[in-house]
Amino acid sequence: FIHEGLVDLERQLSNDDNDNNNETFESLTICYNTALSALQEIHLSRGIKRLWAHQETGHWQSFMRDTAVRKWCKSQKIPFIEFNQTGVTRCLKLRDDYLKNFKSFVSRPQYSTPD
């Protein structure tokens, strides 16, 4: 099911009729590996300029994976940009202002949907 969805996504992104903000879409890369091994292979073969992700709130294993990815990106001098999607902020040094920060997050305007 997931594989079929990714193949369909690649087809849609590669479609010449699509307006991809005048950017050329080459391919969607599907890897069956650990996150760090996959990132290392992609970086060696193509070079990663930056990594974009959403801040995930999950179980201990996903937290440890994300911590390792952050550390790897830092060691490779690759900017790792994470977007907050739930109001739960990771990597806080001080959690005293959690409620104030959460209220600020949920009171922001929503992003508009793409056309």
mmCIF file of C-alpha atoms in Angstrom:
data_model
loop_
_atom_site.group_PDB
_atom_site.id
_atom_site.type_symbol
_atom_site.label_atom_id
_atom_site.label_comp_id
_atom_site.label_asym_id
_atom_site.label_seq_id
_atom_site.Cartn_x
_atom_site.Cartn_y
_atom_site.Cartn_z
ATOM 1 C CA PHE A 1 0.000 0.000 0.000
ATOM 2 C CA ILE A 2 2.699 2.519 0.967
ATOM 3 C CA HIS A 3 4.862 1.563 -2.012
ATOM 4 C CA GLU A 4 1.945 2.084 -4.418
ATOM 5 C CA GLY A 5 1.311 5.528 -2.925
ATOM 6 C CA LEU A 6 4.960 6.528 -3.311
ATOM 7 C CA VAL A 7 5.061 5.298 -6.923
ATOM 8 C CA ASP A 8 1.916 7.340 -7.626
ATOM 9 C CA LEU A 9 3.452 10.391 -5.933
ATOM 10 C CA GLU A 10 6.578 10.087 -8.088
ATOM 11 C CA ARG A 11 4.393 9.819 -11.209
ATOM 12 C CA GLN A 12 2.432 12.937 -10.239
ATOM 13 C CA LEU A 13 5.552 14.949 -9.409
ATOM 14 C CA SER A 14 7.236 13.924 -12.661
ATOM 15 C CA ASN A 15 4.173 14.844 -14.740
ATOM 16 C CA ASP A 16 5.039 17.655 -17.178
ATOM 17 C CA ASP A 17 1.572 19.158 -16.678
ATOM 18 C CA ASN A 18 2.321 19.760 -12.993
ATOM 19 C CA ASP A 19 3.427 23.223 -11.871
ATOM 20 C CA ASN A 20 6.284 22.495 -9.473
ATOM 21 C CA ASN A 21 7.228 26.182 -8.979
ATOM 22 C CA ASN A 22 9.426 25.966 -12.093
ATOM 23 C CA GLU A 23 11.629 23.367 -10.392
ATOM 24 C CA THR A 24 12.702 20.174 -12.089
ATOM 25 C CA PHE A 25 11.728 17.001 -10.278
ATOM 26 C CA GLU A 26 14.182 14.184 -10.897
ATOM 27 C CA SER A 27 13.027 11.263 -8.808
ATOM 28 C CA LEU A 28 11.578 10.102 -5.544
ATOM 29 C CA THR A 29 14.062 7.961 -3.626
ATOM 30 C CA ILE A 30 12.677 5.017 -1.669
ATOM 31 C CA CYS A 31 15.111 3.357 0.727
ATOM 32 C CA TYR A 32 14.709 0.192 2.746
ATOM 33 C CA ASN A 33 17.258 0.799 5.484
ATOM 34 C CA THR A 34 17.790 2.556 8.792
ATOM 35 C CA ALA A 35 17.465 6.332 8.641
ATOM 36 C CA LEU A 36 21.174 6.957 9.196
ATOM 37 C CA SER A 37 22.320 4.341 6.676
ATOM 38 C CA ALA A 38 19.922 5.684 4.059
ATOM 39 C CA LEU A 39 20.974 9.300 4.667
ATOM 40 C CA GLN A 40 24.658 8.338 4.464
ATOM 41 C CA GLU A 41 24.153 6.500 1.154
ATOM 42 C CA ILE A 42 22.133 9.359 -0.347
ATOM 43 C CA HIS A 43 24.694 11.886 0.865
ATOM 44 C CA LEU A 44 27.570 9.901 -0.642
ATOM 45 C CA SER A 45 25.828 9.426 -3.992
ATOM 46 C CA ARG A 46 24.080 12.790 -4.442
ATOM 47 C CA GLY A 47 25.085 15.098 -1.617
ATOM 48 C CA ILE A 48 22.475 16.380 0.822
ATOM 49 C CA LYS A 49 22.364 20.179 1.036
ATOM 50 C CA ARG A 50 19.730 20.334 3.797
ATOM 51 C CA LEU A 51 17.242 18.049 5.484
ATOM 52 C CA TRP A 52 13.640 19.094 6.115
ATOM 53 C CA ALA A 53 11.352 17.276 8.538
ATOM 54 C CA HIS A 54 8.457 17.778 10.895
ATOM 55 C CA GLN A 55 8.961 17.479 14.628
ATOM 56 C CA GLU A 56 7.546 14.112 15.484
ATOM 57 C CA THR A 57 6.178 13.123 18.837
ATOM 58 C CA GLY A 58 6.489 9.396 19.068
ATOM 59 C CA HIS A 59 7.954 6.545 21.028
ATOM 60 C CA TRP A 60 11.453 6.252 22.483
ATOM 61 C CA GLN A 61 12.865 4.610 19.337
ATOM 62 C CA SER A 62 11.722 7.464 17.091
ATOM 63 C CA PHE A 63 13.149 9.982 19.564
ATOM 64 C CA MET A 64 16.509 8.174 19.558
ATOM 65 C CA ARG A 65 16.459 7.949 15.736
ATOM 66 C CA ASP A 66 15.773 11.678 15.443
ATOM 67 C CA THR A 67 18.517 12.467 17.969
ATOM 68 C CA ALA A 68 20.966 10.385 15.927
ATOM 69 C CA VAL A 69 19.861 12.088 12.679
ATOM 70 C CA ARG A 70 20.337 15.524 14.254
ATOM 71 C CA LYS A 71 23.825 14.530 15.430
ATOM 72 C CA TRP A 72 24.707 13.089 12.004
ATOM 73 C CA CYS A 73 23.519 16.243 10.221
ATOM 74 C CA LYS A 74 25.615 18.380 12.553
ATOM 75 C CA SER A 75 28.707 16.206 11.945
ATOM 76 C CA GLN A 76 28.161 16.522 8.165
ATOM 77 C CA LYS A 77 27.442 20.277 8.391
ATOM 78 C CA ILE A 78 23.987 19.694 6.880
ATOM 79 C CA PRO A 79 21.268 22.087 8.079
ATOM 80 C CA PHE A 80 18.410 20.119 9.662
ATOM 81 C CA ILE A 81 15.190 22.125 9.562
ATOM 82 C CA GLU A 82 12.310 20.757 11.628
ATOM 83 C CA PHE A 83 8.802 22.169 11.545
ATOM 84 C CA ASN A 84 6.584 22.031 14.595
ATOM 85 C CA GLN A 85 3.222 20.524 13.674
ATOM 86 C CA THR A 86 1.589 19.814 17.037
ATOM 87 C CA GLY A 87 2.756 22.489 19.455
ATOM 88 C CA VAL A 88 4.982 19.993 21.244
ATOM 89 C CA THR A 89 8.506 21.362 20.906
ATOM 90 C CA ARG A 90 11.527 19.102 21.049
ATOM 91 C CA CYS A 91 15.021 19.876 22.339
ATOM 92 C CA LEU A 92 13.930 22.468 24.885
ATOM 93 C CA LYS A 93 16.577 23.322 27.455
ATOM 94 C CA LEU A 94 13.931 24.747 29.760
ATOM 95 C CA ARG A 95 10.339 23.505 29.868
ATOM 96 C CA ASP A 96 8.975 26.156 32.241
ATOM 97 C CA ASP A 97 7.325 28.141 29.431
ATOM 98 C CA TYR A 98 5.649 25.133 27.783
ATOM 99 C CA LEU A 99 2.071 26.363 28.207
ATOM 100 C CA LYS A 100 2.889 29.885 27.001
ATOM 101 C CA ASN A 101 4.725 28.479 23.954
ATOM 102 C CA PHE A 102 1.909 26.012 23.211
ATOM 103 C CA LYS A 103 -0.737 28.746 23.357
ATOM 104 C CA SER A 104 1.396 30.894 21.054
ATOM 105 C CA PHE A 105 1.690 27.993 18.598
ATOM 106 C CA VAL A 106 -2.037 27.202 18.444
ATOM 107 C CA SER A 107 -3.005 30.863 18.089
ATOM 108 C CA ARG A 108 -0.944 31.343 14.905
ATOM 109 C CA PRO A 109 -2.846 31.540 11.630
ATOM 110 C CA GLN A 110 -3.082 28.270 9.725
ATOM 111 C CA TYR A 111 -1.104 27.835 6.543
ATOM 112 C CA SER A 112 -3.210 28.152 3.444
ATOM 113 C CA THR A 113 -3.822 25.027 1.426
ATOM 114 C CA PRO A 114 -2.057 24.765 -1.923
ATOM 115 C CA ASP A 115 -4.120 25.403 -5.036
#
